[in-house]
PDB file of C-alpha atoms in Angstrom:
ATOM      1  CA  UNK O  19      74.301 104.102 106.740  1.00  0.00           C
ATOM      2  CA  UNK O  20      77.298 103.595 104.443  1.00  0.00           C
ATOM      3  CA  UNK O  21      79.359 100.437 104.882  1.00  0.00           C
ATOM      4  CA  UNK O  22      82.714 100.762 106.620  1.00  0.00           C
ATOM      5  CA  UNK O  23      85.819 100.101 104.509  1.00  0.00           C
ATOM      6  CA  UNK O  24      88.254  97.599 106.016  1.00  0.00           C
ATOM      7  CA  UNK O  25      91.801  97.070 104.694  1.00  0.00           C
ATOM      8  CA  UNK O  26      93.378  93.668 105.361  1.00  0.00           C
ATOM      9  CA  UNK O  27      97.189  93.788 105.350  1.00  0.00           C
ATOM     10  CA  UNK O  28      98.627  90.271 105.429  1.00  0.00           C
ATOM     11  CA  UNK O  29     101.165  88.413 103.291  1.00  0.00           C
ATOM     12  CA  UNK O  30      99.209  85.138 103.488  1.00  0.00           C
ATOM     13  CA  UNK O  31      96.503  84.942 100.776  1.00  0.00           C
ATOM     14  CA  UNK O  32      94.615  82.320 102.770  1.00  0.00           C
ATOM     15  CA  UNK O  33      94.330  84.603 105.792  1.00  0.00           C
ATOM     16  CA  UNK O  34      93.236  87.515 103.620  1.00  0.00           C
ATOM     17  CA  UNK O  35      90.582  85.332 101.957  1.00  0.00           C
ATOM     18  CA  UNK O  36      89.264  84.138 105.317  1.00  0.00           C
ATOM     19  CA  UNK O  37      89.045  87.673 106.715  1.00  0.00           C
ATOM     20  CA  UNK O  38      87.508  89.053 103.527  1.00  0.00           C
ATOM     21  CA  UNK O  39      84.793  86.391 103.429  1.00  0.00           C
ATOM     22  CA  UNK O  40      83.898  86.852 107.087  1.00  0.00           C
ATOM     23  CA  UNK O  41      83.897  90.654 107.037  1.00  0.00           C
ATOM     24  CA  UNK O  42      81.995  90.957 103.759  1.00  0.00           C
ATOM     25  CA  UNK O  43      79.344  88.608 105.166  1.00  0.00           C
ATOM     26  CA  UNK O  44      78.820  91.207 107.918  1.00  0.00           C
ATOM     27  CA  UNK O  45      78.352  94.050 105.443  1.00  0.00           C
ATOM     28  CA  UNK O  46      81.854  95.553 105.416  1.00  0.00           C
ATOM     29  CA  UNK O  47      83.586  96.657 102.210  1.00  0.00           C
ATOM     30  CA  UNK O  48      86.976  94.934 102.123  1.00  0.00           C
ATOM     31  CA  UNK O  49      90.259  95.743 100.372  1.00  0.00           C
ATOM     32  CA  UNK O  50      93.457  93.696 100.546  1.00  0.00           C
ATOM     33  CA  UNK O  51      97.197  94.321 100.629  1.00  0.00           C
ATOM     34  CA  UNK O  52      99.983  91.761 100.761  1.00  0.00           C
ATOM     35  CA  UNK O  53     102.767  94.165 101.799  1.00  0.00           C
ATOM     36  CA  UNK O  54     103.481  97.694 102.950  1.00  0.00           C
ATOM     37  CA  UNK O  55     103.599  99.228  99.475  1.00  0.00           C
ATOM     38  CA  UNK O  56     100.232  97.757  98.547  1.00  0.00           C
ATOM     39  CA  UNK O  57      98.805  98.977 101.854  1.00  0.00           C
ATOM     40  CA  UNK O  58     100.002 102.537 101.170  1.00  0.00           C
ATOM     41  CA  UNK O  59      98.465 102.388  97.687  1.00  0.00           C
ATOM     42  CA  UNK O  60      95.112 101.247  99.077  1.00  0.00           C
ATOM     43  CA  UNK O  61      95.147 103.942 101.758  1.00  0.00           C
ATOM     44  CA  UNK O  62      95.881 106.593  99.136  1.00  0.00           C
ATOM     45  CA  UNK O  63      93.169 105.353  96.776  1.00  0.00           C
ATOM     46  CA  UNK O  64      90.294 104.644  99.180  1.00  0.00           C
ATOM     47  CA  UNK O  65      88.839 106.030 102.427  1.00  0.00           C
ATOM     48  CA  UNK O  66      89.754 103.275 104.890  1.00  0.00           C
ATOM     49  CA  UNK O  67      87.802 103.079 108.154  1.00  0.00           C
ATOM     50  CA  UNK O  68      90.063 100.483 109.825  1.00  0.00           C
ATOM     51  CA  UNK O  69      92.897  98.157 108.898  1.00  0.00           C
ATOM     52  CA  UNK O  70      93.998  94.776 110.189  1.00  0.00           C
ATOM     53  CA  UNK O  71      97.769  94.368 110.138  1.00  0.00           C
ATOM     54  CA  UNK O  72      99.874  91.224 110.337  1.00  0.00           C
ATOM     55  CA  UNK O  73     102.879  92.151 112.487  1.00  0.00           C
ATOM     56  CA  UNK O  74     105.214  89.734 110.700  1.00  0.00           C
ATOM     57  CA  UNK O  75     104.177  90.653 107.147  1.00  0.00           C
ATOM     58  CA  UNK O  76     106.622  88.335 105.410  1.00  0.00           C
ATOM     59  CA  UNK O  77     110.046  89.909 105.027  1.00  0.00           C
ATOM     60  CA  UNK O  78     108.743  93.308 106.109  1.00  0.00           C
ATOM     61  CA  UNK O  79     108.285  94.557 109.640  1.00  0.00           C
ATOM     62  CA  UNK O  80     104.624  95.095 110.426  1.00  0.00           C
ATOM     63  CA  UNK O  81     105.626  97.071 113.503  1.00  0.00           C
ATOM     64  CA  UNK O  82     107.502  99.541 111.300  1.00  0.00           C
ATOM     65  CA  UNK O  83     104.477  99.913 109.055  1.00  0.00           C
ATOM     66  CA  UNK O  84     102.269 100.498 112.110  1.00  0.00           C
ATOM     67  CA  UNK O  85     104.706 103.141 113.370  1.00  0.00           C
ATOM     68  CA  UNK O  86     104.838 104.900 109.990  1.00  0.00           C
ATOM     69  CA  UNK O  87     101.055 104.870 109.630  1.00  0.00           C
ATOM     70  CA  UNK O  88     100.517 106.294 113.099  1.00  0.00           C
ATOM     71  CA  UNK O  89     102.787 109.282 112.430  1.00  0.00           C
ATOM     72  CA  UNK O  90     100.624 110.280 109.442  1.00  0.00           C
ATOM     73  CA  UNK O  91      97.123 108.911 109.998  1.00  0.00           C
ATOM     74  CA  UNK O  92      94.530 108.346 112.676  1.00  0.00           C
ATOM     75  CA  UNK O  93      93.146 105.209 111.036  1.00  0.00           C
ATOM     76  CA  UNK O  94      92.289 102.492 113.592  1.00  0.00           C
ATOM     77  CA  UNK O  95      94.661  99.508 113.536  1.00  0.00           C
ATOM     78  CA  UNK O  96      93.954  95.978 114.764  1.00  0.00           C
ATOM     79  CA  UNK O  97      97.086  93.819 114.874  1.00  0.00           C
ATOM     80  CA  UNK O  98      97.110  90.184 113.799  1.00  0.00           C
ATOM     81  CA  UNK O  99      99.686  88.253 115.854  1.00  0.00           C
ATOM     82  CA  UNK O 100     100.886  84.717 116.361  1.00  0.00           C
ATOM     83  CA  UNK O 101      99.828  83.052 119.592  1.00  0.00           C
ATOM     84  CA  UNK O 102     103.313  83.381 121.135  1.00  0.00           C
ATOM     85  CA  UNK O 103     104.181  86.893 119.933  1.00  0.00           C
ATOM     86  CA  UNK O 104     103.561  88.573 123.300  1.00  0.00           C
ATOM     87  CA  UNK O 105     106.463  91.035 123.033  1.00  0.00           C
ATOM     88  CA  UNK O 106     105.508  92.187 119.532  1.00  0.00           C
ATOM     89  CA  UNK O 107     101.932  92.527 120.755  1.00  0.00           C
ATOM     90  CA  UNK O 108     102.963  94.856 123.593  1.00  0.00           C
ATOM     91  CA  UNK O 109     105.209  96.909 121.297  1.00  0.00           C
ATOM     92  CA  UNK O 110     102.401  97.160 118.777  1.00  0.00           C
ATOM     93  CA  UNK O 111     100.004  98.510 121.399  1.00  0.00           C
ATOM     94  CA  UNK O 112     102.633 101.005 122.540  1.00  0.00           C
ATOM     95  CA  UNK O 113     103.009 102.192 118.938  1.00  0.00           C
ATOM     96  CA  UNK O 114      99.322 103.009 118.876  1.00  0.00           C
ATOM     97  CA  UNK O 115      97.529  99.888 117.638  1.00  0.00           C
ATOM     98  CA  UNK O 116      94.000  99.820 119.019  1.00  0.00           C
ATOM     99  CA  UNK O 117      93.616  96.094 119.621  1.00  0.00           C
ATOM    100  CA  UNK O 118      95.039  92.724 118.641  1.00  0.00           C
ATOM    101  CA  UNK O 119      93.780  89.359 117.446  1.00  0.00           C
ATOM    102  CA  UNK O 120      95.859  86.221 117.994  1.00  0.00           C
ATOM    103  CA  UNK O 121      96.107  83.470 115.383  1.00  0.00           C
ATOM    104  CA  UNK O 122      94.285  81.146 115.052  1.00  0.00           C
ATOM    105  CA  UNK O 123      91.192  83.300 115.403  1.00  0.00           C
ATOM    106  CA  UNK O 124      87.428  82.946 115.212  1.00  0.00           C
ATOM    107  CA  UNK O 125      85.625  85.209 112.747  1.00  0.00           C
ATOM    108  CA  UNK O 126      83.020  86.085 115.379  1.00  0.00           C
ATOM    109  CA  UNK O 127      85.822  87.506 117.556  1.00  0.00           C
ATOM    110  CA  UNK O 128      87.327  89.410 114.614  1.00  0.00           C
ATOM    111  CA  UNK O 129      83.987  91.001 113.737  1.00  0.00           C
ATOM    112  CA  UNK O 130      83.302  91.870 117.393  1.00  0.00           C
ATOM    113  CA  UNK O 131      86.705  93.537 117.816  1.00  0.00           C
ATOM    114  CA  UNK O 132      86.415  95.441 114.536  1.00  0.00           C
ATOM    115  CA  UNK O 133      83.021  96.792 115.530  1.00  0.00           C
ATOM    116  CA  UNK O 134      84.207  97.687 119.042  1.00  0.00           C
ATOM    117  CA  UNK O 135      87.184  99.688 117.735  1.00  0.00           C
ATOM    118  CA  UNK O 136      85.032 101.464 115.136  1.00  0.00           C
ATOM    119  CA  UNK O 137      82.509 102.389 117.867  1.00  0.00           C
ATOM    120  CA  UNK O 138      85.285 103.921 119.974  1.00  0.00           C
ATOM    121  CA  UNK O 139      86.469 106.094 117.093  1.00  0.00           C
ATOM    122  CA  UNK O 140      82.930 107.086 116.138  1.00  0.00           C
ATOM    123  CA  UNK O 141      82.251 108.121 119.726  1.00  0.00           C
ATOM    124  CA  UNK O 142      85.301 110.405 119.767  1.00  0.00           C
ATOM    125  CA  UNK O 143      84.296 111.950 116.429  1.00  0.00           C
ATOM    126  CA  UNK O 144      80.769 112.579 117.749  1.00  0.00           C
ATOM    127  CA  UNK O 145      82.205 114.279 120.819  1.00  0.00           C
ATOM    128  CA  UNK O 146      84.363 116.499 118.607  1.00  0.00           C
ATOM    129  CA  UNK O 147      81.342 117.573 116.566  1.00  0.00           C
ATOM    130  CA  UNK O 148      79.192 118.249 119.645  1.00  0.00           C
ATOM    131  CA  UNK O 149      79.064 121.939 120.729  1.00  0.00           C
ATOM    132  CA  UNK O 150      79.087 120.731 124.333  1.00  0.00           C
ATOM    133  CA  UNK O 151      82.314 118.752 123.962  1.00  0.00           C
ATOM    134  CA  UNK O 152      85.265 120.176 125.853  1.00  0.00           C
ATOM    135  CA  UNK O 153      87.589 119.795 122.895  1.00  0.00           C
ATOM    136  CA  UNK O 154      85.214 121.860 120.738  1.00  0.00           C
ATOM    137  CA  UNK O 155      84.633 124.605 123.280  1.00  0.00           C
ATOM    138  CA  UNK O 156      85.484 127.348 120.767  1.00  0.00           C
ATOM    139  CA  UNK O 157      88.284 128.668 122.956  1.00  0.00           C
ATOM    140  CA  UNK O 158      91.856 129.651 122.160  1.00  0.00           C
ATOM    141  CA  UNK O 159      94.830 128.753 124.328  1.00  0.00           C
ATOM    142  CA  UNK O 160      98.486 129.730 124.290  1.00  0.00           C
ATOM    143  CA  UNK O 161     101.365 127.822 125.873  1.00  0.00           C
ATOM    144  CA  UNK O 162     105.131 128.270 125.503  1.00  0.00           C
ATOM    145  CA  UNK O 163     104.703 130.294 122.316  1.00  0.00           C
ATOM    146  CA  UNK O 164     102.258 127.790 120.816  1.00  0.00           C
ATOM    147  CA  UNK O 165      98.571 128.517 120.198  1.00  0.00           C
ATOM    148  CA  UNK O 166      95.506 126.265 119.920  1.00  0.00           C
ATOM    149  CA  UNK O 167      92.103 127.146 118.490  1.00  0.00           C
ATOM    150  CA  UNK O 168      89.648 124.398 119.419  1.00  0.00           C
ATOM    151  CA  UNK O 169      86.913 125.686 117.108  1.00  0.00           C
ATOM    152  CA  UNK O 170      89.119 125.827 114.011  1.00  0.00           C
ATOM    153  CA  UNK O 171      90.992 122.752 115.295  1.00  0.00           C
ATOM    154  CA  UNK O 172      94.326 124.412 114.591  1.00  0.00           C
ATOM    155  CA  UNK O 173      97.586 124.295 116.505  1.00  0.00           C
ATOM    156  CA  UNK O 174     100.347 126.719 115.523  1.00  0.00           C
ATOM    157  CA  UNK O 175     103.992 126.619 116.580  1.00  0.00           C
ATOM    158  CA  UNK O 176     105.861 129.692 117.882  1.00  0.00           C
ATOM    159  CA  UNK O 177     106.630 130.696 114.258  1.00  0.00           C
ATOM    160  CA  UNK O 178     102.924 130.697 113.423  1.00  0.00           C
ATOM    161  CA  UNK O 179     103.073 127.578 111.252  1.00  0.00           C
ATOM    162  CA  UNK O 180     100.176 125.118 111.562  1.00  0.00           C
ATOM    163  CA  UNK O 181     101.275 121.856 113.174  1.00  0.00           C
ATOM    164  CA  UNK O 182      99.895 118.783 111.394  1.00  0.00           C
ATOM    165  CA  UNK O 183      98.182 116.763 114.142  1.00  0.00           C
ATOM    166  CA  UNK O 184      95.956 113.739 113.742  1.00  0.00           C
ATOM    167  CA  UNK O 185      92.493 113.795 115.318  1.00  0.00           C
ATOM    168  CA  UNK O 186      93.740 111.711 118.234  1.00  0.00           C
ATOM    169  CA  UNK O 187      96.781 113.929 118.812  1.00  0.00           C
ATOM    170  CA  UNK O 188      94.681 117.104 118.705  1.00  0.00           C
ATOM    171  CA  UNK O 189      92.121 115.706 121.151  1.00  0.00           C
ATOM    172  CA  UNK O 190      94.847 114.548 123.527  1.00  0.00           C
ATOM    173  CA  UNK O 191      96.561 117.949 123.490  1.00  0.00           C
ATOM    174  CA  UNK O 192      93.241 119.737 124.067  1.00  0.00           C
ATOM    175  CA  UNK O 193      92.434 117.404 126.958  1.00  0.00           C
ATOM    176  CA  UNK O 194      95.815 118.076 128.581  1.00  0.00           C
ATOM    177  CA  UNK O 195      96.007 121.858 128.163  1.00  0.00           C
ATOM    178  CA  UNK O 196      92.486 122.264 129.525  1.00  0.00           C
ATOM    179  CA  UNK O 197      93.789 120.665 132.741  1.00  0.00           C
ATOM    180  CA  UNK O 198      97.294 122.131 133.185  1.00  0.00           C
ATOM    181  CA  UNK O 199      99.196 120.946 136.229  1.00  0.00           C
ATOM    182  CA  UNK O 200      96.737 118.136 136.908  1.00  0.00           C
ATOM    183  CA  UNK O 201      98.094 114.597 136.843  1.00  0.00           C
ATOM    184  CA  UNK O 202      95.852 112.450 134.670  1.00  0.00           C
ATOM    185  CA  UNK O 203      96.086 108.684 134.929  1.00  0.00           C
ATOM    186  CA  UNK O 204      96.060 106.564 131.805  1.00  0.00           C
ATOM    187  CA  UNK O 205      92.558 105.382 132.725  1.00  0.00           C
ATOM    188  CA  UNK O 206      91.315 108.963 133.058  1.00  0.00           C
ATOM    189  CA  UNK O 207      92.790 109.905 129.689  1.00  0.00           C
ATOM    190  CA  UNK O 208      91.232 106.868 128.038  1.00  0.00           C
ATOM    191  CA  UNK O 209      87.836 107.750 129.550  1.00  0.00           C
ATOM    192  CA  UNK O 210      88.128 111.365 128.391  1.00  0.00           C
ATOM    193  CA  UNK O 211      89.262 110.455 124.888  1.00  0.00           C
ATOM    194  CA  UNK O 212      87.373 107.240 124.205  1.00  0.00           C
ATOM    195  CA  UNK O 213      84.534 107.188 126.716  1.00  0.00           C
ATOM    196  CA  UNK O 214      84.101 103.964 128.665  1.00  0.00           C
ATOM    197  CA  UNK O 215      84.296 101.711 125.608  1.00  0.00           C
ATOM    198  CA  UNK O 216      87.867 100.443 126.031  1.00  0.00           C
ATOM    199  CA  UNK O 217      89.607  97.485 127.610  1.00  0.00           C
ATOM    200  CA  UNK O 218      92.270  97.410 130.358  1.00  0.00           C
ATOM    201  CA  UNK O 219      94.872  96.095 127.885  1.00  0.00           C
ATOM    202  CA  UNK O 220      94.357  99.113 125.614  1.00  0.00           C
ATOM    203  CA  UNK O 221      97.688 100.949 126.006  1.00  0.00           C
ATOM    204  CA  UNK O 222      97.422 103.078 122.867  1.00  0.00           C
ATOM    205  CA  UNK O 223      97.508 106.241 125.006  1.00  0.00           C
ATOM    206  CA  UNK O 224     101.267 105.811 125.544  1.00  0.00           C
ATOM    207  CA  UNK O 225     101.913 105.663 121.815  1.00  0.00           C
ATOM    208  CA  UNK O 226      99.659 108.674 121.250  1.00  0.00           C
ATOM    209  CA  UNK O 227     101.583 110.686 123.858  1.00  0.00           C
ATOM    210  CA  UNK O 228     104.900 109.698 122.257  1.00  0.00           C
ATOM    211  CA  UNK O 229     103.751 110.843 118.814  1.00  0.00           C
ATOM    212  CA  UNK O 230     102.381 114.142 120.143  1.00  0.00           C
ATOM    213  CA  UNK O 231     105.633 114.833 121.988  1.00  0.00           C
ATOM    214  CA  UNK O 232     107.619 114.436 118.772  1.00  0.00           C
ATOM    215  CA  UNK O 233     105.524 117.175 117.199  1.00  0.00           C
ATOM    216  CA  UNK O 234     105.400 119.783 119.964  1.00  0.00           C
ATOM    217  CA  UNK O 235     108.435 119.136 122.177  1.00  0.00           C
ATOM    218  CA  UNK O 236     111.832 120.559 121.101  1.00  0.00           C
ATOM    219  CA  UNK O 237     113.442 117.485 122.654  1.00  0.00           C
ATOM    220  CA  UNK O 238     110.895 114.681 122.801  1.00  0.00           C
ATOM    221  CA  UNK O 239     113.344 112.461 124.689  1.00  0.00           C
ATOM    222  CA  UNK O 240     113.425 115.050 127.497  1.00  0.00           C
ATOM    223  CA  UNK O 241     109.870 116.421 127.438  1.00  0.00           C
ATOM    224  CA  UNK O 242     109.148 119.695 129.196  1.00  0.00           C
ATOM    225  CA  UNK O 243     105.467 120.110 128.296  1.00  0.00           C
ATOM    226  CA  UNK O 244     103.937 116.636 128.630  1.00  0.00           C
ATOM    227  CA  UNK O 245     105.674 114.969 131.538  1.00  0.00           C
ATOM    228  CA  UNK O 246     105.368 111.383 132.682  1.00  0.00           C
ATOM    229  CA  UNK O 247     104.415 110.768 136.290  1.00  0.00           C
ATOM    230  CA  UNK O 248     105.888 107.327 136.904  1.00  0.00           C
ATOM    231  CA  UNK O 249     103.306 104.719 137.788  1.00  0.00           C
ATOM    232  CA  UNK O 250     100.413 107.155 137.378  1.00  0.00           C
ATOM    233  CA  UNK O 251     100.092 108.861 133.995  1.00  0.00           C
ATOM    234  CA  UNK O 252     100.827 112.258 132.485  1.00  0.00           C
ATOM    235  CA  UNK O 253     100.671 115.949 133.344  1.00  0.00           C
ATOM    236  CA  UNK O 254     100.821 119.061 131.169  1.00  0.00           C
ATOM    237  CA  UNK O 255     103.590 121.152 132.755  1.00  0.00           C
ATOM    238  CA  UNK O 256     103.522 124.132 130.422  1.00  0.00           C
ATOM    239  CA  UNK O 257     102.089 127.519 131.369  1.00  0.00           C
ATOM    240  CA  UNK O 258      98.646 127.752 129.725  1.00  0.00           C
ATOM    241  CA  UNK O 259      96.683 130.935 129.128  1.00  0.00           C
ATOM    242  CA  UNK O 260      93.087 130.876 127.963  1.00  0.00           C
ATOM    243  CA  UNK O 261      92.125 133.700 125.566  1.00  0.00           C
TER     244      UNK O 261
END
């Protein structure tokens, strides 16, 4: 099995060195970046399996980098936060980060969290490749002028142009349109998308919904397709036809 590539994004060389040493000792291939530009260069040059991201990141905003990455990639993100940065931690999870590690940290915890997040993503990918998986049922759906082909993994807008969705966004949309009108709690969505390998503090589903809305809703601030059911979860309100 090929080693997973981990990108460490942190402006403190000492932290990067500590993480690199610990992760390489566990068989991971490690790259480093001290700022957002270096992180983008590493992501463009190498296949990155997961990145750790310092939310402060010196003079840059790690939250902004997390937001920008999530709009373009489905790479797992583990945030590195200070012990008292509770608000940033919550915002980071809402933006789509998969987990967080508070400073000071133990390398055993870092390795355990990295492996847990990678397992969750690998499980989703395996489900997508399985012919028995609901998201890969080989069916076509239409809704409000849009069309989805789950075998080709294509979503087209009413003008027939392919919509660029990440793996997570595609799987979420498929999960919702296969259950139109049914209110799905956050826990149900997490089970359907990630299996049972997630923690109660994992709120990445809210960020994933927000990003999907921006791509398929004419007015994402007033969604008509993916509606929030306060205190419960989400429901797909569009009219769906299976072809």
